[in-house]
XYZ file of C-alpha atoms in Angstrom:
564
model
C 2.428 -3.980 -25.614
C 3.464 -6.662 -23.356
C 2.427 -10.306 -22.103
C -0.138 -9.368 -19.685
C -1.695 -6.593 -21.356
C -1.862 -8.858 -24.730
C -3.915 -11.404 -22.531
C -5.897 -8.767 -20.901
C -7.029 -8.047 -24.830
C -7.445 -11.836 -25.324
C -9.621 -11.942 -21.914
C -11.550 -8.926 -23.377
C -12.576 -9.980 -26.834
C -13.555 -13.215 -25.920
C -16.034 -12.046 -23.348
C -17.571 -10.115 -25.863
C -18.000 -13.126 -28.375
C -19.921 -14.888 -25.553
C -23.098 -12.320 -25.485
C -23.335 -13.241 -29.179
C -23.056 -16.770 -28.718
C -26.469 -16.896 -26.714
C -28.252 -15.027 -29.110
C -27.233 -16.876 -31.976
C -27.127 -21.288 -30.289
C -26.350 -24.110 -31.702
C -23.640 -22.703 -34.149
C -19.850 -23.422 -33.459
C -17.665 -20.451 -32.418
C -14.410 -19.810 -34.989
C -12.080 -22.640 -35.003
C -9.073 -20.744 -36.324
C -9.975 -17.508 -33.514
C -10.030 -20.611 -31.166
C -6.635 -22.516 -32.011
C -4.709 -19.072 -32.479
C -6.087 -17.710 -29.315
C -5.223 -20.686 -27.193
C -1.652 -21.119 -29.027
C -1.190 -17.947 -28.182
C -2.124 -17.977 -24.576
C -0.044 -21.150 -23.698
C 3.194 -19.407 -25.561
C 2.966 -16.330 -23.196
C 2.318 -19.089 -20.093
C 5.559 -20.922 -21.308
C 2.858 -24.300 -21.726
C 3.818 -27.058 -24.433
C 1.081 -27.204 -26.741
C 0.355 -31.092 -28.502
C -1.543 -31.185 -31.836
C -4.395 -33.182 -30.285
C -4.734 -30.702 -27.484
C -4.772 -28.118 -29.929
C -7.436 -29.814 -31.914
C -9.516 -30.646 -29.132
C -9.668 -26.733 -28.390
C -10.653 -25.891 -31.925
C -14.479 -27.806 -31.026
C -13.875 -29.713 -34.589
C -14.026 -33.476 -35.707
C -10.684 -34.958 -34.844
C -10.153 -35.332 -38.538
C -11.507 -32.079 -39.327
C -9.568 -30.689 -36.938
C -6.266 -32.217 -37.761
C -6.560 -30.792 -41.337
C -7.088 -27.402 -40.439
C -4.230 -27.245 -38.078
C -1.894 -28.944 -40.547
C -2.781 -26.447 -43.047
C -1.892 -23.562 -40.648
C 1.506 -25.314 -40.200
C 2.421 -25.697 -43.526
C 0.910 -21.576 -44.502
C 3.697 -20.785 -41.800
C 0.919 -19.519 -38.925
C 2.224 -22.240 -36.168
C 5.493 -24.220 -36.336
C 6.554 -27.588 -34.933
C 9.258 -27.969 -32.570
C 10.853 -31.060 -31.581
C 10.340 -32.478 -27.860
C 13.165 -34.585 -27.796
C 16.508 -35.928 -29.601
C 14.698 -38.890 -31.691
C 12.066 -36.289 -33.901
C 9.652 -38.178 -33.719
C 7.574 -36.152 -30.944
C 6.984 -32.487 -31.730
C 4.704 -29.695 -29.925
C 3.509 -26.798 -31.447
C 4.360 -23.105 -31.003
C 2.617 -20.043 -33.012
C 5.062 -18.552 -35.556
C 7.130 -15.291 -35.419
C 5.024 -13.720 -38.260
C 2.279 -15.158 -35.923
C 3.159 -13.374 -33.062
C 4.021 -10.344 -34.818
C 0.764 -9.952 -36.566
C -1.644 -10.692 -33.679
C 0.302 -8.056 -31.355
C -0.869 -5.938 -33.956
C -3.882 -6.841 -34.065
C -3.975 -6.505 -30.680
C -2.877 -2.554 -30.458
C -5.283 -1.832 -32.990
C -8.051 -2.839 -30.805
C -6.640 -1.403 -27.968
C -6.430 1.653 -29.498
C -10.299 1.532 -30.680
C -10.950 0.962 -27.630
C -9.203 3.864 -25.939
C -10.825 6.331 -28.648
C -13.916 4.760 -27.838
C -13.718 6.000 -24.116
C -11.843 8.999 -24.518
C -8.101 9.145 -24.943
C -7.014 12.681 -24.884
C -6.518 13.893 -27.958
C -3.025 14.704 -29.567
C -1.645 11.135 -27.560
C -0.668 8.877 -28.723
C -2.765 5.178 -27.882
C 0.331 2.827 -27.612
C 0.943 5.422 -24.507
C -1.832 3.813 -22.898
C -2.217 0.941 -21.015
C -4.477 -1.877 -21.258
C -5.911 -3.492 -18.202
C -4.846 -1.566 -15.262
C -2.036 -3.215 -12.945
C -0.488 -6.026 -14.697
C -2.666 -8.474 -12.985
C -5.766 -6.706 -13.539
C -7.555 -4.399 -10.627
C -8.579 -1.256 -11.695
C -7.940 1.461 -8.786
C -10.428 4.687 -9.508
C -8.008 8.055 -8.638
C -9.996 10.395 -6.004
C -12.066 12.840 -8.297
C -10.164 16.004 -6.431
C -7.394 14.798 -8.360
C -8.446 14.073 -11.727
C -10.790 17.673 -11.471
C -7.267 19.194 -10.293
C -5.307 17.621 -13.544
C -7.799 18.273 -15.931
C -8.288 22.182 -14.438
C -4.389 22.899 -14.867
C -3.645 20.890 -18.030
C -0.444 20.005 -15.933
C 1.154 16.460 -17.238
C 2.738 15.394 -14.243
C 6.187 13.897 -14.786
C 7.427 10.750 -12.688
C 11.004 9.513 -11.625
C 10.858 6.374 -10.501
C 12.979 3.025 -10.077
C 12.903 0.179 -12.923
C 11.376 -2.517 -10.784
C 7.918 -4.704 -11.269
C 5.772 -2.426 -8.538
C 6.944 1.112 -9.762
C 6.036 -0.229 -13.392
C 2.393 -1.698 -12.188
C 2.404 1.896 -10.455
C 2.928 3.324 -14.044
C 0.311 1.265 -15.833
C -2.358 2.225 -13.313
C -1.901 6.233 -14.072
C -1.252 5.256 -17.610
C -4.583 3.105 -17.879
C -7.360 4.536 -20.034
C -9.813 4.562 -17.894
C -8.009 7.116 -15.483
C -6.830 9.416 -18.654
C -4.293 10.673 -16.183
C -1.070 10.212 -17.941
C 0.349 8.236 -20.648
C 3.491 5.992 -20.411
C 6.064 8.842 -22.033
C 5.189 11.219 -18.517
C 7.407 8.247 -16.814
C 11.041 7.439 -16.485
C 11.772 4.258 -15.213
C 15.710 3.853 -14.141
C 18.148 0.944 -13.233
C 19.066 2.550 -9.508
C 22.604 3.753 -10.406
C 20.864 5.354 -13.154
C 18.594 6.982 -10.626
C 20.809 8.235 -8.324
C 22.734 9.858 -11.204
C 19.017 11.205 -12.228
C 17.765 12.625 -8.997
C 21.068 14.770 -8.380
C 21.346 15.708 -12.149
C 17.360 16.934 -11.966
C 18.402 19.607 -9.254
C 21.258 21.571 -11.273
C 18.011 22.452 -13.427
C 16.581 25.624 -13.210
C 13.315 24.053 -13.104
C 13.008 20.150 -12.134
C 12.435 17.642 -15.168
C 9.761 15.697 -12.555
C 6.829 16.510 -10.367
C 7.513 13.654 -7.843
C 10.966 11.487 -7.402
C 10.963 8.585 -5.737
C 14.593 7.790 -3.805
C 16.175 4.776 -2.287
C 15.620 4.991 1.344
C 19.383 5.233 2.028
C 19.481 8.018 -0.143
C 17.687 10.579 1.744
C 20.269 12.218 4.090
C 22.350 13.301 1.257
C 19.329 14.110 -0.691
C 18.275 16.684 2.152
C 21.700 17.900 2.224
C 21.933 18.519 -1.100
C 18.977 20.486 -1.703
C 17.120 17.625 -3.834
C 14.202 17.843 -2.362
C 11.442 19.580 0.082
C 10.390 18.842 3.125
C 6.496 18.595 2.365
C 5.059 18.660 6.617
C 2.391 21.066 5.387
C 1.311 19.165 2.535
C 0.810 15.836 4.062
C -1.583 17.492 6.459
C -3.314 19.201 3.499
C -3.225 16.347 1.410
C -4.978 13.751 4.078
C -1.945 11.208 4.358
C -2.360 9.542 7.773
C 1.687 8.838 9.387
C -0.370 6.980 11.917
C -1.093 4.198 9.745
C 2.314 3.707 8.677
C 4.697 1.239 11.024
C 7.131 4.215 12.930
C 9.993 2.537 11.569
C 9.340 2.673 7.650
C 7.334 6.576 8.393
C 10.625 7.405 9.908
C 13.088 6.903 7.042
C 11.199 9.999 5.332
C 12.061 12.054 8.198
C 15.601 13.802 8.499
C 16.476 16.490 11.455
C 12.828 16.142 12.540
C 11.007 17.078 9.528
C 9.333 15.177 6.964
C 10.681 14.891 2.996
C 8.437 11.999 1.760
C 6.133 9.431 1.979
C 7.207 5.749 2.258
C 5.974 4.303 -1.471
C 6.635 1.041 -0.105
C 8.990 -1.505 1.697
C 10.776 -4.358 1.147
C 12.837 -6.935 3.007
C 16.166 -8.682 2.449
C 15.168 -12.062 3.252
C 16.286 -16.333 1.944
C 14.587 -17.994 -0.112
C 14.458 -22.054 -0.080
C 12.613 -24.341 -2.199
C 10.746 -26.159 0.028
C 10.189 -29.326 -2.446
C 14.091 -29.885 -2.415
C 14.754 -29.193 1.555
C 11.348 -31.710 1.777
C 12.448 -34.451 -0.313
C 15.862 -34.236 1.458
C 14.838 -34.026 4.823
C 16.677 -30.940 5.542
C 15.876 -28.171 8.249
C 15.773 -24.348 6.789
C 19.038 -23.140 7.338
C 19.204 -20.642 10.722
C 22.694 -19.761 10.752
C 25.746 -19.467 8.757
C 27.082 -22.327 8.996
C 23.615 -23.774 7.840
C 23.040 -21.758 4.745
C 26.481 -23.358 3.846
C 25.867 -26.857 4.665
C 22.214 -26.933 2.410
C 24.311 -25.117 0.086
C 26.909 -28.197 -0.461
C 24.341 -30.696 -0.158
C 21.838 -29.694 -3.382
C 25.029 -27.893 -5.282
C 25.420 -29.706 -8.222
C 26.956 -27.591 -11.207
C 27.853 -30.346 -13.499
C 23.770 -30.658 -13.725
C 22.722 -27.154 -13.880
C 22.042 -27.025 -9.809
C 23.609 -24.411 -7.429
C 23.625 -24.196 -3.831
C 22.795 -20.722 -3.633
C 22.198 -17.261 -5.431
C 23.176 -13.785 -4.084
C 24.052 -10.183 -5.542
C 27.625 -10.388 -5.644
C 28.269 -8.169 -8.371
C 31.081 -4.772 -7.844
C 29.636 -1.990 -6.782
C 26.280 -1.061 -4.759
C 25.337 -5.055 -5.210
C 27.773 -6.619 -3.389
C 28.350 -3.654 -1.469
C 24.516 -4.256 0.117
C 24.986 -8.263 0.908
C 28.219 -7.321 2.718
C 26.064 -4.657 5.212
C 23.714 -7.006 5.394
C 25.890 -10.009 6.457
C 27.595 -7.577 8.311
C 24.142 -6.699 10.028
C 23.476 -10.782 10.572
C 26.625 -10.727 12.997
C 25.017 -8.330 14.745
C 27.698 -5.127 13.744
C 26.808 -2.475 11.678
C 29.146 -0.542 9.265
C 29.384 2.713 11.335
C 29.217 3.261 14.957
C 25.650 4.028 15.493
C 24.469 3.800 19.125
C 23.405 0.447 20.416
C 19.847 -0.425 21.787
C 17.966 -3.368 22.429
C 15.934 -3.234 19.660
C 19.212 -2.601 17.666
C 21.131 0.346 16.358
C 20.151 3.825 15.971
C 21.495 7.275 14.362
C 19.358 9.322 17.219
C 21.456 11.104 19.427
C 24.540 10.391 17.701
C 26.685 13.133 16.712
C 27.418 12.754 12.851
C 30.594 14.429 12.565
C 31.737 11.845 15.307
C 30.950 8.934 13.458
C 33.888 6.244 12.192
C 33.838 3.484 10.344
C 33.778 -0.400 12.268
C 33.999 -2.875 9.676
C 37.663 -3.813 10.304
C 36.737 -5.891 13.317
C 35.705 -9.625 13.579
C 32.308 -9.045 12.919
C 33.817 -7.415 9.144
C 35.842 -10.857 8.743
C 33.180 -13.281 9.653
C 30.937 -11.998 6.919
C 33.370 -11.828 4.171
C 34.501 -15.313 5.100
C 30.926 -16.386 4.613
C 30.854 -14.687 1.419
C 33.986 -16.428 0.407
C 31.940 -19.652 1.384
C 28.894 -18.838 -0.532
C 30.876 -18.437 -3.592
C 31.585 -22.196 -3.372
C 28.381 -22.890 -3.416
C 27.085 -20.766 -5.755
C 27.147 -20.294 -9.914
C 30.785 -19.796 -11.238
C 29.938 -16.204 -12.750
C 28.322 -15.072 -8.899
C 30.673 -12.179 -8.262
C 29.304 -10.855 -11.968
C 25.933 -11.309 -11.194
C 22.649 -9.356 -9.121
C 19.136 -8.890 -8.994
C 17.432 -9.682 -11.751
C 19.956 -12.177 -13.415
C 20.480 -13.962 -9.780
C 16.957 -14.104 -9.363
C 16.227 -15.542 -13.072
C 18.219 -18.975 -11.711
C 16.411 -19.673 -8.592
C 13.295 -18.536 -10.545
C 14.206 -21.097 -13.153
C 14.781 -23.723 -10.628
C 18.600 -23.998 -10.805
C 19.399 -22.798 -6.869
C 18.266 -24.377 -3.642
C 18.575 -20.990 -1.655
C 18.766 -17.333 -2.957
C 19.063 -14.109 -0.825
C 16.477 -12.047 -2.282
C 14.375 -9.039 -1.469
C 11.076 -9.531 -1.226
C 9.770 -7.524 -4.057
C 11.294 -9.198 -6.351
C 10.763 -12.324 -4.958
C 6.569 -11.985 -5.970
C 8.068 -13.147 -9.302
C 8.127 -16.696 -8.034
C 4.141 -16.860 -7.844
C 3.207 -14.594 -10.142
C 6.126 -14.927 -13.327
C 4.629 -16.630 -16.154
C 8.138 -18.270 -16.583
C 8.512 -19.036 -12.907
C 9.010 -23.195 -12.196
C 9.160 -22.278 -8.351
C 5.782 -21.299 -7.840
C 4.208 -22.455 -4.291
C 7.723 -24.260 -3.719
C 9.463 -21.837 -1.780
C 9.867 -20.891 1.885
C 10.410 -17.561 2.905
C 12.788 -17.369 5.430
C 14.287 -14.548 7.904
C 17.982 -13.680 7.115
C 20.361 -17.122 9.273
C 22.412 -15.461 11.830
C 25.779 -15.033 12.056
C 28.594 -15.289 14.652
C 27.049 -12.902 17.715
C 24.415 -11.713 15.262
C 20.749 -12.023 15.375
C 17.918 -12.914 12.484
C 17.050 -9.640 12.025
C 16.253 -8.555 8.313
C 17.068 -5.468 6.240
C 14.086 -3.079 5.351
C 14.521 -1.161 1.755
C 11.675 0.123 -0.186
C 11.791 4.244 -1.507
C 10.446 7.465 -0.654
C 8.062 9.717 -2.722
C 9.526 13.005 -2.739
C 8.897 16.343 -4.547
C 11.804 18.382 -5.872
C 12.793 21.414 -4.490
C 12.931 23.108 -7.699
C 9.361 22.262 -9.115
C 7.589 25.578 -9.445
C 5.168 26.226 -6.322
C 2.206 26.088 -8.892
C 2.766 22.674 -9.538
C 4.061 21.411 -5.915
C 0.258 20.821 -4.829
C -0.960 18.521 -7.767
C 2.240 16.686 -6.896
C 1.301 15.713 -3.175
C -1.900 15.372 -4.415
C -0.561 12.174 -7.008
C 1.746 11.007 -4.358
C -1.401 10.627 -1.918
C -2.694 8.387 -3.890
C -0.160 6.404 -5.024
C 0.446 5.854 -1.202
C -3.042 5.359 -0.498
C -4.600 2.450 1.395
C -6.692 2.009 -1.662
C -3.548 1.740 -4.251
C -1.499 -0.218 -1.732
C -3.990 -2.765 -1.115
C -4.944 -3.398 -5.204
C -1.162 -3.838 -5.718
C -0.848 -6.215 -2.802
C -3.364 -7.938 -4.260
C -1.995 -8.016 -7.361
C 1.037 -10.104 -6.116
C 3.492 -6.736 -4.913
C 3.906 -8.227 -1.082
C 5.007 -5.623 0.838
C 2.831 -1.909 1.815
C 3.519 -0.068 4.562
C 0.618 1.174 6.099
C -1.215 -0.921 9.209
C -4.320 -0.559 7.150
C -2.856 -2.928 4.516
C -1.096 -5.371 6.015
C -4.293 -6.330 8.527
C -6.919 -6.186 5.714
C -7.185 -10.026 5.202
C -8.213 -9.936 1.898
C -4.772 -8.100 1.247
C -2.820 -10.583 3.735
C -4.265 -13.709 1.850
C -3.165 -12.688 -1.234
C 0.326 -13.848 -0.450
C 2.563 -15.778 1.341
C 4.890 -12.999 1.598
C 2.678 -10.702 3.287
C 2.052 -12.987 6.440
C 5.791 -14.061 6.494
C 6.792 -10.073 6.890
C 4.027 -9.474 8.814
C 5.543 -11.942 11.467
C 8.704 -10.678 10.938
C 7.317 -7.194 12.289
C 6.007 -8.734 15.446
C 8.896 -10.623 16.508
C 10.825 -7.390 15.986
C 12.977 -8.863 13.706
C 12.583 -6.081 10.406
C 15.320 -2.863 10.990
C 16.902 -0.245 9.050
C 20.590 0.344 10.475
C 22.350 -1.997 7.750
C 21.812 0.917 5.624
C 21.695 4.578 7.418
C 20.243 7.011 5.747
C 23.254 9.485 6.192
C 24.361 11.716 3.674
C 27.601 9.693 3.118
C 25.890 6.709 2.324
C 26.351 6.550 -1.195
C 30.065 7.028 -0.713
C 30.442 4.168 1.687
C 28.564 2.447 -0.867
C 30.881 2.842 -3.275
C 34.279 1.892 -1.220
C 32.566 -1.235 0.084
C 31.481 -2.241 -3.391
C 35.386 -2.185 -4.343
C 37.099 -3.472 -1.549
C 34.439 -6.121 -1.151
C 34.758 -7.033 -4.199
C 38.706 -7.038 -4.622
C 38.777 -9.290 -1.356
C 36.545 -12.170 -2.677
C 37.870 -12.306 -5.980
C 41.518 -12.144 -4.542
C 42.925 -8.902 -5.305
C 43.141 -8.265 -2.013
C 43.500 -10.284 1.522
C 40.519 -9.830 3.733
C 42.260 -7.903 6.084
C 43.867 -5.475 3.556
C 40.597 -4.960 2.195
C 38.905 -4.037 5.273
C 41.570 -1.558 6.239
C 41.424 -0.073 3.128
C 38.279 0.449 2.777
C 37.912 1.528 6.668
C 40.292 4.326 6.114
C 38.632 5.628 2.853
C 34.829 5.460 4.867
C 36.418 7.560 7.947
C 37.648 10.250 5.333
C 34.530 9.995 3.465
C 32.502 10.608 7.052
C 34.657 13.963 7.723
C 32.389 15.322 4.299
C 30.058 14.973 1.653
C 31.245 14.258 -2.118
């Protein structure tokens, strides 16, 4: 059980003590449910917890109260911990055994309650989730779909990427209420561990999964390799509109004019600046280079925990992707894709004619402004990526952090976030030549080609709605900024519920929001690979910048002549 689905129970049982509080007035409610309760809502919130706040919530004489509360501190239920170096001010924290025994307590009525409305029998209830998305909404699956399930007693099987939306996406089929799945029918991967997944799924006989999702990137090679099936047919069978999607996120689904997926959703490579610092320092938001550089000087500060700035600089596909995308800021992208005004495009270029263009100026202005962000950035950078680089800005130790924007919904909506409504969301600063233009990632729901034709309908069924206007728009609500479909982004219930939303949705306008940092080819994964190296031997000094790019041009070029 986690956090939110422990407060979910919280939120539950107390609204159910309330009823009985009207019919029987004038009586006080439990102190002890009430101090354990609270205690143990402020722990998960990360909020310091005084005795006299804590007897003030119990509803008890002062002196009353302090008695009680002293005697759960000394039967072990809460413990003190000191505030500060002298002792002599403490706050109060519930105790492991505590914890431990409310969780419990806590599955156990989570699992009454599932009996109580119908958990399928032979499943187990810890398989079931509490509370919908982790923020709350309940989305109702279309009744064609749950008749469909329940007539084939098929348990669909998911493949999916280990990030916050695609485990909210879990917990909604995995709810109770839907009886749809339970959390077992999901595998949730790091992305190498994906990639590894989705290729080792097709040397089956028959595929593990009923729907994959794949990193946009990805897909060429996917199609090429016989991963998965182009599903035209099935969209139009299944209702999915590609109308309502933005033509630039429907078309990374689409490879030699057919379609092999739906867009689950999108993200943006974007920087984030705290707003409060920049404010207080009467700074500007950094629009170039040479900006991001100078803020990053002026607020870094290791010798008090502070760092100019936060990147993924880690070997391999992390630092490979801020290179492309730095790359992309000087206005160059990694292979010679033809040039238009909106940008760069793979149509009507001839793939076996493609080369590689990093070794150029464009390739040696980003890396020196990677070598320049290192200086401003936490000693261990070139070791670190996503969720670790993100965990210092979140904790308020960077001034500016190249993020993508669906992780960066932690900073409103983590309970151990310190940045909330303190940072700017800003488009990616320009580089020599370049423009502002920002990266677009997100994945693709796909079905496998080898899932047996008996179950290939139930699975476009379960990817329509998990691309539905109707699931989109609950899980933008729910604090996941970015859904591709028109329908979403201009509902303004949706586009209120986060800063995020508006700042991509301007982004899209201005025509700033492309996909050419990262084509979709099917040698992707291998230029991937060689730019994670030699980036990464140049900037920690294996390797001159120059040598680096040459290398790693040459190895691309052979890579282009064929697929691995």
């Amino acid at each position: 059980m986690n956090e939110y689905e422990m407060l979910r129970v919280i939120e539950f049982l107390e609204r159910t003590r309330r009823p009985f509080q009207d019919v029987i007035g004038g009586f006080d409610e439990d102190p002890v449910w009430r101090i354990v309760t609270f205690l143990i809502k402020s722990h998960i919130h990360s909020q310091t917890v005084s005795i006299s706040t804590l007897g003030q919530e119990s509803g008890l004489p002062y002196a009353t109260s302090m008695r009680l509360i002293n005697r759960l501190i000394d039967s072990g239920y809460i413990v003190k911990v000191a505030k500060g170096q002298t002792g002599k001010s403490f706050a109060l924290q519930p105790s492991e055994p505590l914890l431990k025994s409310f969780q419990a307590y806590a599955g156990k009525t989570k699992s009454l309650l599932a009996q109580t409305l119908g958990l399928r029998s032979g499943e187990q209830e810890d398989d079931y989730y509490f509370g919908g998305t982790p923020l709350g909404s309940h989305i109702i699956p279309p009744m064609r779909l749950v008749q469909k399930r329940a007539e084939s007693q098929i348990e669909l099987r998911f493949l999916l990427n280990d990030d916050n939306y695609f485990s909210a996406m879990r917990n909604m089929w995995a709810d109770f209420r839907n009886n749809l799945a339970s959390r077992k029918n999901f595998d949730l991967l790091a992305l190498p561990d994906l990639y590894r997944r989705v290729l080792e799924n097709r040397k089956n006989t028959v595929s593990d999964y009923d729907v994959i999702a794949i990193n946009i990137p990805w897909l060429g090679e996917c199609v090429e390799k016989d991963v998965i099936r182009p599903i035209d047919a099935l969209i139009q069978k299944t209702g999915i509109n590609p109308l309502d999607f933005h033509p630039s996120i429907w078309s990374t689904a689409k490879w030699d004019g057919m379609d092999y997926g739906v867009p689950g959703y999108c993200t943006v490579e974007i920087l984030a600046a705290r707003r409060d610092l920049f404010s207080e320092a009467g700074l500007d938001f950094p629009r170039t280079f040479d900006d991001v550089i100078a803020a990053g000087r002026h607020f870094h500060a290791p010798a008090h925990g502070m760092y100019g700035a936060v990147w993924d600089g880690a070997r391999g596909m992390p630092i490979a992707s801020s290179f492309m995308f730095f790359l992309g800021a000087c206005g160059q992208p990694a292979i010679s894709l033809r040039k238009t005004r909106a940008g760069f495009t793979l149509e009507g270029v001839d793939l076996e004619k493609l080369h590689c263009t990093i070794s150029s100026e464009a390739g040696l202005a980003a890396l020196e402004f990677m070598r320049r962000l290192i200086e401003v950035s936490p000693p261990n950078i070139l070791d670190m990526a996503w969720d670790r680089a993100l965990d210092v800005f979140m904790k308020g130790k960077a001034s500016l952090g190249y993020f993508w924007t669906m992780r960066t919904a932690r900073f409103e909506y983590d309970v151990q976030s310190v940045v909330k409504r303190r940072v700017e969301y800003l488009p990616q600063p320009s580089g020599p030549g370049g423009t502002r233009a920002s990266p677009i990632g997100g994945f693709l729901f796909c079905i496998p080609t080898n899932l047996p034709d008996e179950r290939v309908e139930l699975a476009a069924d379960a990817i329509a709605w998990m691309a539905s206007r109707e699931a989109m728009k609950a899980h933008v609500k729910n604090g996941f900024p970015i859904a591709p479909r028109f329908s979403v982004s201009a509902d303004p219930e949706a586009a209120a519920s986060s800063p995020i939303v508006r700042f991509v949705d301007q982004l899209a306008k201005k025509n700033l929001l492309h996909t050419w940092q990262r084509p979709n080819i099917p040698q992707y994964t291998a230029i991937e690979r060689i730019l994670g190296e030699e980036v990464h031997n140049a900037l920690s000094g294996a390797k001159s910048h120059r040598t680096a790019l040459d290398d790693a041009a040459r190895a691309i070029d052979r890579c282009l002549r064929t697929i691995d």
